[in-house]
Coordinates of C-alpha atoms in Angstrom, one line a residue:
M183 CA 57.4 17.1 -14.8
C184 CA 60.7 16.6 -16.6
C185 CA 60.8 12.9 -15.4
V186 CA 57.5 12.5 -16.8
S187 CA 58.2 14.3 -20.0
D188 CA 61.3 12.1 -20.7
L189 CA 59.4 9.0 -19.9
L190 CA 56.8 9.7 -22.4
Q191 CA 59.5 10.5 -25.1
C192 CA 60.9 7.1 -24.7
E193 CA 59.1 5.1 -27.4
A194 CA 60.1 1.8 -25.8
L195 CA 58.2 2.7 -22.5
L196 CA 55.4 4.3 -24.0
P197 CA 53.1 1.3 -24.6
A198 CA 53.8 0.0 -21.3
V199 CA 52.7 3.4 -19.6
V200 CA 49.6 3.6 -21.7
A201 CA 48.7 -0.1 -20.7
V202 CA 49.4 0.6 -16.9
V203 CA 47.1 3.6 -17.0
A204 CA 44.4 1.9 -18.9
G205 CA 44.6 -1.2 -16.8
G206 CA 44.3 0.9 -13.6
A207 CA 41.3 2.7 -15.1
V208 CA 39.5 -0.5 -15.8
L209 CA 40.3 -1.8 -12.4
Y210 CA 39.0 1.3 -10.8
F211 CA 35.7 1.4 -12.6
G212 CA 35.4 -2.4 -12.2
L213 CA 35.8 -2.2 -8.6
F214 CA 34.2 1.0 -7.5
Y215 CA 31.9 2.5 -10.1
K216 CA 28.5 1.4 -10.5
A217 CA 26.5 2.4 -13.6
S218 CA 23.5 4.1 -12.9
L219 CA 20.3 3.5 -14.9
P220 CA 18.9 6.8 -15.8
A221 CA 15.3 8.0 -15.4
I222 CA 13.2 7.6 -18.5
P223 CA 10.7 10.6 -19.1
F224 CA 7.2 10.0 -19.7
E225 CA 3.8 12.2 -20.0
L226 CA 0.6 11.5 -18.4
K227 CA -2.4 14.0 -19.1
P228 CA -4.1 14.9 -15.6
P229 CA -7.9 14.7 -15.5
A230 CA -9.6 17.9 -16.8
E231 CA -11.5 18.2 -13.5
S232 CA -8.2 19.1 -11.9
Q233 CA -7.7 22.3 -13.7
P234 CA -8.5 25.6 -11.8
G235 CA -11.8 27.1 -12.4
W236 CA -13.2 23.8 -13.6
K237 CA -17.1 24.0 -13.1
S238 CA -18.6 21.3 -15.4
G239 CA -19.8 19.0 -12.6
K240 CA -23.0 19.5 -10.9
V241 CA -22.9 20.8 -7.3
L242 CA -24.6 18.0 -5.4
D243 CA -27.2 19.1 -2.7
Q244 CA -26.2 16.6 -0.1
P245 CA -22.6 15.5 -1.1
S246 CA -22.1 11.8 -0.2
I247 CA -20.0 9.0 -1.5
F248 CA -23.1 6.6 -1.5
V249 CA -25.3 6.1 -4.7
E250 CA -28.8 5.4 -3.8
G251 CA -29.6 2.0 -5.0
R252 CA -26.3 1.3 -6.5
P253 CA -23.8 -0.2 -3.7
D254 CA -21.4 -1.0 -6.7
L255 CA -20.7 2.6 -7.5
I256 CA -18.8 5.6 -5.5
Q257 CA -20.0 9.1 -5.9
C258 CA -16.9 11.3 -6.1
F259 CA -17.1 15.1 -5.4
D260 CA -14.9 17.9 -4.4
P261 CA -15.3 18.5 -0.6
A262 CA -14.4 22.1 -1.1
T263 CA -17.4 23.0 -3.3
G264 CA -19.6 19.9 -3.1
R265 CA -19.3 19.7 -7.1
S266 CA -19.6 16.1 -8.5
L267 CA -16.5 14.6 -10.1
G268 CA -18.3 11.8 -11.5
Q269 CA -18.9 8.0 -10.2
V270 CA -16.4 5.3 -9.9
P271 CA -17.2 1.4 -9.9
A272 CA -16.4 -0.2 -6.6
T273 CA -14.0 -3.2 -7.0
T274 CA -15.9 -6.5 -6.5
V275 CA -14.4 -9.5 -4.6
E276 CA -13.9 -11.2 -7.8
Q277 CA -12.1 -8.5 -9.3
L278 CA -9.8 -8.2 -6.1
D279 CA -8.8 -12.1 -6.5
D280 CA -8.0 -11.5 -10.0
K281 CA -5.8 -8.4 -9.4
L282 CA -4.0 -10.4 -6.6
R283 CA -3.4 -13.3 -8.8
R284 CA -2.1 -10.9 -11.5
A285 CA 0.2 -9.3 -9.1
R286 CA 1.5 -12.6 -7.9
N287 CA 2.5 -13.8 -11.3
A288 CA 4.3 -10.3 -12.0
Q289 CA 6.2 -10.6 -8.9
K290 CA 8.0 -13.8 -9.7
A291 CA 10.1 -11.9 -12.2
W292 CA 10.3 -8.7 -10.2
A293 CA 11.9 -10.6 -7.5
L294 CA 14.9 -11.4 -9.7
T295 CA 15.6 -7.8 -10.6
T296 CA 18.7 -5.9 -9.4
F297 CA 18.6 -3.1 -7.1
E298 CA 19.7 -0.9 -9.9
Q299 CA 16.7 -1.8 -12.0
R300 CA 14.5 -1.1 -9.0
R301 CA 16.1 2.2 -8.6
Q302 CA 15.7 3.2 -12.3
V303 CA 11.9 2.8 -11.8
L304 CA 12.1 5.0 -8.5
R305 CA 14.3 7.7 -10.5
T306 CA 11.6 7.6 -13.3
L307 CA 8.7 8.3 -10.8
N308 CA 10.9 10.8 -9.0
E309 CA 11.7 12.8 -12.1
F310 CA 7.9 12.6 -13.3
V311 CA 6.9 14.1 -9.8
L312 CA 9.5 16.9 -10.0
R313 CA 8.5 17.9 -13.4
H314 CA 4.6 17.6 -12.7
Q315 CA 4.4 19.1 -9.3
R316 CA 1.5 21.4 -9.9
E317 CA -0.5 18.8 -11.9
I318 CA -0.2 16.3 -9.0
C319 CA -1.0 19.0 -6.4
Q320 CA -4.1 20.0 -8.2
V321 CA -5.6 16.5 -8.6
A322 CA -5.0 15.9 -4.8
C323 CA -6.6 19.3 -4.0
R324 CA -9.6 18.6 -6.1
D325 CA -10.2 15.2 -4.6
S326 CA -9.4 16.2 -0.8
G327 CA -10.2 20.0 -0.7
K328 CA -6.7 20.9 0.6
T329 CA -4.7 24.0 -0.6
L330 CA -1.9 23.9 -3.0
I331 CA 0.7 24.8 -0.3
D332 CA -0.6 21.9 2.0
A333 CA -0.4 19.7 -1.2
T334 CA 3.1 20.5 -2.1
L335 CA 4.2 19.9 1.7
G336 CA 2.1 16.9 2.4
E337 CA 1.9 15.2 -1.0
V338 CA 4.9 15.9 -3.1
L339 CA 7.7 16.9 -0.8
T340 CA 7.0 13.9 1.3
T341 CA 7.0 11.5 -1.7
N342 CA 10.2 13.0 -3.2
A343 CA 11.9 12.5 0.2
K344 CA 10.9 9.0 0.3
L345 CA 11.9 8.2 -3.2
Q346 CA 15.3 9.9 -2.9
W347 CA 16.0 8.2 0.5
T348 CA 15.1 4.8 -1.1
I349 CA 17.1 5.3 -4.2
K350 CA 20.2 6.3 -2.1
N351 CA 19.8 4.1 0.8
G352 CA 17.6 1.1 0.2
E353 CA 20.3 -1.1 -1.2
N354 CA 22.3 -0.7 2.1
A355 CA 19.0 -1.5 4.3
L356 CA 18.5 -4.6 2.1
K357 CA 21.9 -6.1 1.3
D358 CA 22.8 -9.3 3.1
D359 CA 23.8 -8.5 6.7
S360 CA 26.6 -10.6 8.1
R361 CA 26.5 -11.5 11.7
D362 CA 29.0 -12.9 14.1
P363 CA 28.7 -16.7 14.3
G364 CA 29.9 -17.1 17.8
F365 CA 32.7 -19.1 19.3
M366 CA 31.1 -22.5 18.7
M367 CA 30.3 -21.7 15.0
M368 CA 33.6 -19.8 14.1
Y369 CA 33.9 -22.1 11.1
K370 CA 30.5 -20.8 9.8
R371 CA 29.5 -17.8 7.7
A372 CA 26.4 -16.3 9.3
K373 CA 24.0 -13.5 7.7
V374 CA 20.6 -12.1 7.5
V375 CA 19.2 -12.3 3.9
Y376 CA 16.2 -10.1 3.3
Q377 CA 13.9 -11.6 0.7
P378 CA 10.7 -10.3 -0.7
R379 CA 7.6 -11.7 0.9
G380 CA 5.5 -11.8 -2.3
V381 CA 2.3 -9.5 -2.6
V382 CA 1.9 -7.1 0.0
A383 CA -1.3 -5.0 0.8
A384 CA -1.8 -1.4 1.9
L385 CA -5.1 0.0 3.0
V386 CA -4.3 3.7 3.3
S387 CA -6.3 6.8 4.5
W388 CA -7.8 9.7 2.6
N389 CA -6.0 12.7 4.1
Y390 CA -3.1 12.6 1.6
P391 CA -4.4 10.7 -1.6
F392 CA -1.0 11.0 -3.4
H393 CA 1.5 10.3 -1.0
N394 CA -0.5 7.7 1.2
T395 CA -1.0 5.7 -2.0
V396 CA 2.4 5.9 -3.7
G397 CA 4.6 5.7 -0.4
P398 CA 3.7 2.0 0.2
V399 CA 4.2 1.5 -3.6
I400 CA 7.8 2.9 -3.4
S401 CA 8.7 0.5 -0.5
A402 CA 7.0 -2.6 -2.0
L403 CA 8.8 -2.2 -5.3
F404 CA 12.2 -1.6 -4.0
S405 CA 11.9 -4.4 -1.6
G406 CA 11.1 -6.9 -4.6
N407 CA 7.5 -7.3 -3.9
A408 CA 4.1 -6.6 -5.8
I409 CA 1.4 -4.7 -4.0
V410 CA -2.2 -4.1 -4.0
V411 CA -3.3 -0.8 -2.7
K412 CA -6.9 -0.4 -1.3
A413 CA -7.4 3.4 -1.5
S414 CA -10.1 5.1 0.5
E415 CA -13.6 5.4 -1.0
H416 CA -13.5 9.1 -0.1
V417 CA -10.7 9.8 -2.6
A418 CA -11.6 7.2 -5.2
W419 CA -11.6 9.7 -8.2
S420 CA -7.8 10.4 -8.0
M421 CA -6.8 6.9 -7.9
A422 CA -6.9 6.2 -11.4
Y423 CA -4.3 9.0 -12.0
W424 CA -1.9 7.6 -9.4
E425 CA -2.4 4.1 -10.8
Q426 CA -1.6 5.3 -14.5
M427 CA 1.5 7.1 -13.1
V428 CA 3.1 4.1 -11.4
K429 CA 2.1 1.7 -14.2
R430 CA 3.8 4.0 -16.8
A431 CA 6.8 4.2 -14.9
L432 CA 7.1 0.5 -14.6
N433 CA 6.3 0.2 -18.2
V434 CA 8.8 2.6 -19.8
C435 CA 11.4 0.8 -17.6
G436 CA 10.6 -2.5 -19.3
H437 CA 8.8 -4.2 -16.3
D438 CA 5.3 -5.5 -15.9
P439 CA 2.9 -3.0 -14.8
E440 CA 0.8 -5.7 -13.1
L441 CA 3.0 -5.6 -10.3
V442 CA 0.9 -2.6 -8.9
Q443 CA -2.8 -3.1 -8.5
F444 CA -5.3 -0.4 -7.1
V445 CA -8.7 -1.4 -5.8
T446 CA -11.3 0.8 -4.2
G447 CA -14.5 0.2 -2.4
F448 CA -16.2 -0.1 0.8
A449 CA -15.7 -2.3 4.0
D450 CA -16.3 -5.5 1.9
I451 CA -13.4 -5.2 -0.2
G452 CA -11.2 -4.1 2.7
S453 CA -12.3 -7.2 4.6
A454 CA -11.8 -9.4 1.5
L455 CA -8.3 -8.1 1.1
T456 CA -7.2 -8.4 4.8
M457 CA -8.6 -12.0 4.8
S458 CA -7.2 -13.0 1.5
P459 CA -4.5 -16.0 1.6
L460 CA -2.8 -14.5 -1.4
V461 CA -1.6 -11.4 0.8
D462 CA 1.7 -11.8 2.6
H463 CA 2.0 -8.6 4.5
I464 CA -0.5 -5.9 5.3
T465 CA 0.0 -2.2 6.0
F466 CA -3.0 -0.3 7.4
I467 CA -3.4 3.5 8.2
G468 CA -6.6 4.3 9.9
S469 CA -8.4 4.3 13.2
P470 CA -7.9 1.9 16.2
E471 CA -11.3 0.6 15.7
V472 CA -10.8 -0.3 12.3
G473 CA -7.1 -1.4 13.1
K474 CA -8.5 -4.1 15.4
L475 CA -10.8 -5.4 12.6
V476 CA -7.9 -5.7 10.5
M477 CA -5.8 -7.6 12.9
K478 CA -8.7 -10.0 13.3
S479 CA -9.2 -10.5 9.6
A480 CA -5.4 -11.1 9.0
S481 CA -5.3 -13.6 12.0
A482 CA -7.4 -16.1 9.6
N483 CA -4.0 -16.6 7.7
L484 CA -1.6 -15.2 10.2
T485 CA -0.7 -12.5 7.9
P486 CA 1.8 -10.0 9.5
V487 CA 0.5 -6.5 10.0
T488 CA 1.8 -3.0 10.3
L489 CA -0.6 -0.6 11.9
E490 CA -0.5 3.0 12.0
L491 CA -3.7 4.1 13.9
G492 CA -3.3 7.9 14.5
G493 CA -2.5 10.0 17.2
K494 CA -3.3 12.6 19.8
D495 CA 0.1 14.3 19.3
C496 CA 1.2 16.6 22.0
A497 CA 3.5 19.8 21.8
I498 CA 5.0 20.8 25.2
V499 CA 6.0 24.4 25.3
F500 CA 8.2 25.7 28.2
A501 CA 8.3 29.3 29.1
D502 CA 11.9 29.5 27.9
A503 CA 10.9 28.5 24.2
D504 CA 11.5 30.7 21.3
M505 CA 8.0 31.9 20.7
S506 CA 8.9 33.5 17.5
Q507 CA 9.9 30.2 15.9
C508 CA 7.5 27.8 18.2
I509 CA 4.2 29.7 17.5
P510 CA 4.5 29.8 13.6
V511 CA 5.5 25.9 13.7
L512 CA 2.6 25.0 15.8
M513 CA 0.1 27.1 13.7
R514 CA 1.2 24.9 10.8
G515 CA 0.8 21.8 13.0
V516 CA -2.9 22.5 13.7
I517 CA -3.9 24.4 10.5
Q518 CA -2.0 22.4 7.7
N519 CA -4.5 20.3 5.7
A520 CA -7.2 21.3 8.2
S521 CA -5.4 19.2 10.9
Q522 CA -6.4 16.0 9.0
N523 CA -2.8 14.7 9.9
C524 CA -2.0 11.6 11.8
I525 CA 0.6 13.7 13.2
G526 CA -1.0 16.8 13.4
I527 CA -0.7 18.7 16.9
E528 CA -3.9 17.8 18.7
R529 CA -2.6 19.1 22.3
I530 CA -0.5 22.1 23.2
L531 CA 0.7 22.2 26.8
V532 CA 2.1 25.7 27.7
Q533 CA 4.0 26.4 30.9
E534 CA 2.1 28.7 33.4
G535 CA 4.6 31.7 32.8
A536 CA 4.0 31.9 29.3
Y537 CA 0.6 30.7 28.9
D538 CA -1.6 34.0 28.6
K539 CA 0.5 35.5 26.1
F540 CA 0.7 32.3 24.0
V541 CA -3.2 32.1 24.1
A542 CA -3.5 35.7 23.1
E543 CA -1.2 35.4 20.1
M544 CA -2.9 32.0 18.9
E545 CA -6.4 33.9 19.1
R546 CA -5.1 36.5 17.1
R547 CA -3.7 34.1 14.3
I548 CA -6.6 31.7 14.2
K549 CA -9.2 34.4 14.0
A550 CA -7.3 35.5 10.8
V551 CA -7.3 32.1 9.0
R552 CA -9.3 32.1 5.7
L553 CA -11.1 29.1 4.5
G554 CA -11.8 28.3 0.9
A555 CA -11.5 26.2 -2.4
V556 CA -7.9 27.0 -3.6
L557 CA -8.8 25.9 -7.4
D558 CA -11.9 27.9 -7.5
D559 CA -11.2 31.0 -5.3
G560 CA -8.3 32.3 -7.4
D561 CA -6.6 35.2 -5.6
A562 CA -9.3 35.5 -3.0
G563 CA -6.5 34.1 -0.6
V564 CA -7.0 30.6 1.2
D565 CA -5.1 29.5 4.2
C566 CA -7.0 26.4 5.1
G567 CA -9.0 23.9 2.8
A568 CA -12.1 21.8 3.4
M569 CA -12.6 18.7 5.6
V570 CA -12.9 15.2 3.6
L571 CA -15.6 14.0 5.8
S572 CA -18.5 16.0 6.8
N573 CA -20.1 13.2 8.9
C574 CA -17.6 14.0 11.7
F575 CA -18.9 17.6 12.3
G576 CA -21.4 16.4 15.1
R577 CA -18.6 14.6 16.8
L578 CA -16.4 17.6 16.8
E579 CA -19.0 19.9 18.2
S580 CA -19.9 17.4 20.9
L581 CA -16.2 17.2 21.9
I582 CA -16.0 20.9 22.0
A583 CA -19.3 21.2 24.0
D584 CA -18.1 18.5 26.5
A585 CA -15.0 20.5 27.3
V586 CA -16.9 23.9 27.7
S587 CA -19.1 22.3 30.0
K588 CA -16.2 21.0 32.1
G589 CA -14.4 24.6 32.2
A590 CA -12.8 25.2 28.9
R591 CA -13.2 28.1 27.0
C592 CA -13.8 28.4 23.2
L593 CA -12.4 31.6 22.1
V594 CA -12.8 31.2 18.4
G595 CA -14.9 28.8 16.1
G596 CA -16.3 25.7 17.4
H597 CA -18.9 25.0 14.5
P598 CA -19.3 24.0 10.8
Y599 CA -18.8 26.8 8.4
V600 CA -21.1 27.7 5.5
H601 CA -18.9 29.2 2.8
P602 CA -20.5 32.1 1.1
R603 CA -19.1 31.0 -2.3
H604 CA -19.3 27.2 -1.7
P605 CA -22.3 26.5 0.6
R606 CA -22.2 22.7 -0.2
G607 CA -18.4 22.7 0.7
Q608 CA -17.5 20.9 3.8
Y609 CA -15.7 23.3 6.1
F610 CA -15.1 23.6 10.0
E611 CA -14.2 26.8 11.7
P612 CA -10.6 27.0 12.9
T613 CA -11.1 26.6 16.6
L614 CA -9.2 27.7 19.6
L615 CA -10.1 25.9 22.9
V616 CA -8.2 26.9 25.9
D617 CA -8.1 25.8 29.8
V618 CA -8.5 22.2 28.7
T619 CA -7.7 19.7 31.4
P620 CA -7.1 15.7 31.1
E621 CA -10.7 14.7 32.2
M622 CA -12.2 16.5 29.1
D623 CA -13.1 13.8 26.3
I624 CA -11.2 15.9 23.8
T625 CA -7.8 15.2 25.2
R626 CA -8.4 11.4 24.7
N627 CA -10.2 11.5 21.2
E628 CA -8.4 12.1 17.9
T629 CA -10.2 15.1 16.5
F630 CA -8.5 15.2 12.9
G631 CA -10.0 18.7 12.5
P632 CA -8.6 22.3 12.8
I633 CA -9.0 22.6 16.6
M634 CA -6.2 24.0 18.6
V635 CA -6.4 22.7 22.2
I636 CA -4.3 24.4 24.7
M637 CA -3.6 23.2 28.2
K638 CA -1.6 24.6 31.1
F639 CA 1.3 23.0 33.1
K640 CA 3.3 23.7 36.0
D641 CA 6.7 21.7 35.6
E642 CA 8.2 18.9 33.7
Q643 CA 6.5 16.0 35.9
D644 CA 3.1 17.8 35.4
S645 CA 3.4 18.0 31.5
L646 CA 4.5 14.4 31.5
E647 CA 1.4 13.3 33.5
K648 CA -1.0 15.4 31.5
V649 CA 0.4 14.0 28.2
H650 CA 0.2 10.4 29.3
S651 CA -3.4 10.6 30.3
S652 CA -4.3 10.1 26.6
P653 CA -3.9 6.4 25.2
Y654 CA -2.4 7.4 22.0
G655 CA 1.4 7.5 21.5
L656 CA 2.3 8.5 17.9
G657 CA 4.4 11.7 17.6
S658 CA 5.2 14.6 20.0
S659 CA 7.1 17.8 20.2
V660 CA 9.1 19.6 22.9
F661 CA 9.9 23.4 22.7
S662 CA 12.4 24.6 25.0
G663 CA 15.5 27.1 25.1
D664 CA 17.2 24.6 27.2
R665 CA 18.4 21.8 24.9
E666 CA 19.3 19.3 27.7
R667 CA 15.6 19.8 29.1
G668 CA 14.1 19.5 25.7
R669 CA 16.0 16.2 25.1
R670 CA 15.2 14.9 28.5
V671 CA 11.6 15.4 28.3
A672 CA 11.2 14.2 24.8
L673 CA 13.0 10.9 25.7
K674 CA 10.5 10.4 28.6
L675 CA 7.4 10.5 26.4
R676 CA 5.5 7.3 25.7
T677 CA 5.5 8.0 22.0
G678 CA 7.0 6.3 18.9
M679 CA 8.4 9.7 17.5
A680 CA 9.8 12.9 19.1
N681 CA 11.1 16.2 17.9
V682 CA 12.6 18.9 20.0
N683 CA 12.0 22.5 18.9
D684 CA 10.0 21.2 15.9
F685 CA 6.8 19.4 14.5
G686 CA 6.5 16.4 12.2
V687 CA 10.2 16.7 10.5
N688 CA 10.9 13.1 11.7
Y689 CA 8.9 12.1 8.6
I690 CA 10.9 14.3 6.3
C691 CA 14.1 12.4 7.7
Q692 CA 13.1 9.1 5.7
A693 CA 15.9 7.3 7.3
L694 CA 13.9 7.2 10.5
P695 CA 11.2 4.7 11.1
F696 CA 7.5 6.0 11.4
G697 CA 5.0 4.5 14.0
G698 CA 3.5 4.6 17.4
V699 CA 2.9 2.9 20.8
G700 CA -0.3 2.4 22.6
I701 CA -3.6 2.6 20.5
S702 CA -1.3 4.3 18.0
G703 CA -0.5 1.0 16.7
F704 CA 2.6 -1.1 16.1
G705 CA 5.2 -1.9 13.4
R706 CA 7.0 0.7 11.5
F707 CA 7.1 1.9 7.9
A708 CA 9.8 4.3 6.6
G709 CA 13.5 3.8 7.1
P710 CA 15.3 0.6 7.0
E711 CA 12.9 -0.8 9.6
G712 CA 10.0 0.0 6.9
L713 CA 11.8 -1.9 4.0
R714 CA 12.6 -4.8 6.1
A715 CA 9.2 -5.3 7.3
L716 CA 8.2 -6.1 3.8
C717 CA 10.8 -8.9 3.7
V718 CA 11.4 -12.3 5.2
E719 CA 14.4 -12.1 7.4
K720 CA 16.0 -15.3 6.6
A721 CA 18.6 -16.5 8.9
F722 CA 21.3 -18.2 6.8
T723 CA 24.6 -20.2 7.4
E724 CA 27.0 -21.9 5.2
D725 CA 30.5 -23.4 5.8
R726 CA 33.4 -20.8 5.9
F727 CA 36.0 -23.3 4.6
P728 CA 34.8 -26.1 2.4
F729 CA 37.0 -28.6 4.2
V730 CA 35.8 -27.8 7.7
K731 CA 32.2 -29.2 8.3
T732 CA 30.1 -29.8 11.3
P733 CA 31.0 -33.3 12.7
I734 CA 29.0 -35.5 14.9
P735 CA 31.4 -37.0 17.5
P736 CA 30.9 -40.8 17.8
I737 CA 30.1 -40.6 21.6
V738 CA 26.6 -38.7 20.8
D739 CA 26.1 -40.1 17.2
Y740 CA 22.8 -42.3 17.2
P741 CA 22.3 -44.8 18.4
I742 CA 24.1 -43.5 21.5
Q743 CA 26.2 -46.3 23.3
D744 CA 26.6 -44.6 26.6
T745 CA 24.0 -42.0 27.4
E746 CA 25.6 -40.9 30.7
K747 CA 28.9 -40.5 29.2
G748 CA 27.2 -38.7 26.1
Y749 CA 25.5 -36.3 28.6
Q750 CA 28.7 -35.4 30.3
F751 CA 30.4 -34.8 27.0
T752 CA 27.6 -32.3 25.9
Q753 CA 28.1 -30.8 29.4
Q754 CA 31.7 -30.1 28.8
I755 CA 31.0 -28.7 25.4
V756 CA 28.8 -25.9 27.1
A757 CA 31.3 -25.3 29.6
F758 CA 34.2 -25.1 26.9
A759 CA 32.5 -22.8 24.6
Y760 CA 30.8 -20.4 27.1
N761 CA 32.7 -19.9 30.2
D762 CA 33.9 -16.5 31.0
S763 CA 37.2 -18.0 32.5
W764 CA 40.0 -19.1 30.2
W765 CA 41.2 -21.6 32.7
A766 CA 37.7 -23.1 33.2
S767 CA 37.4 -23.5 29.4
I768 CA 40.7 -25.2 29.3
K769 CA 39.8 -27.7 31.9
A770 CA 36.6 -28.3 30.0
G771 CA 38.5 -29.0 26.9
L772 CA 40.7 -31.5 28.6
R773 CA 37.8 -33.2 29.9
L774 CA 36.3 -33.4 26.5
G775 CA 39.3 -35.0 25.1
K776 CA 39.3 -37.6 28.0
L777 CA 35.6 -38.4 27.4
S778 CA 36.3 -39.0 23.7
M779 CA 38.7 -41.7 24.2

């Protein structure tokens, strides 16, 4: 300290000290500090219909999205009450084409933005979602009938997780990726450059209207693309709010809101979008049957596709599992969002020694589940919301009846539920179906409803055989007190995702890719893989040193004077560059020199 004091007291050296410190600070910030563009706050008024207790709309006698004699309109309604939310115009093919062209024009400038500029847009969205969680959840609840808790977990939490991961890690996923050029090309630099595809499309399902809509927008924007989102006609009412939100975020950050276009309509619009030559990549979330049609449409222009086609996710529960943790997790895996989840738990396999107690506890819990409309029932208490689609009820009853006819027992539920306060609401009784075996139809068909299916198994091999009797392969869970066994069984499952002692958490880990195998689809979204899928992975080389370039030896320069000698020369090039033996490489090098003379 005395030395420092003496130094500072020396007037002659003080300017030099200040200059060194200032210079060091400038150098540090120049090399290591990256200025962040802050989130820009904005406000957006939610639709009046999303307010709790709203009752201005008429309760429809037979709720349906179709308007008789008006194929150009979509009837919107709250599936929890059957109350009309108004009518939305279906996008026409001409309007779709116009939106695609506007998106393409906007993308030209967006492709030139920096990663920090893109992060600012995502930060702005993230801040808006954090500050308006309740409003967002209420809009999602009104359009899809879910509860506020399910909306928070499935709509908001997942979206913030995706935003934050992309903000923090997106640049690392998309920055130029240097590669080893190999011995032959040691004088070259080789790398992969991730360039935006242009205009990408996302056709998304109705089960989580906010997250399924905004999730693809996050990835598209950060990877430098424009996007056209085709929202499901079953949740068309909320799309205007989500679209305004995204466009306002772009606008306040100084970017063209035409980058993001939303369309909604029936099958004709989906087909027109997937067949359009103006689309450079397609992400589809839906059923295997429709996924095949999307592939067929996309093949007209060889447009690349990512398909997430649902699952018949299993949970294998060994007798040594921690039941105090396992049972609540699996209850949420089945009941959350009325099990309208692509990674919802649709088959629970329980080992023989724990089977009876497990069934008894699940019967007690499922009997206590309360159905209702969370925005209308106030403090009445609602555990599970409505179903978005009522036309699936007959199919669910048929699957349950088939299982019972083949020996299964339906201990709870099994039928549509007429709510005493909301008789036009679309509810299905929380159902417990036990003693299910692989030959029953319900084990091979996605239910997408609040039906807990329980099967019995003997050992590891038996559990794997029963799980693999289904053609689906999206997500999976294994519960065991033996960590090694849990890991071993999970890695043997033919699924795209697996969790040990948990359900669905892989999706909260946004660093991980999301997707399946079998008829659950192919390709991945989320994680680095999801961002890169929206890019052209361009292989790029350049000279490492400006004075070292690729020469064409005279012996193989066109027109070739001696083809046999030229052939021997190329043989020795291969032997020289790729032989495992140094001595063999040296001999090949000597032969090359001799042939070159």
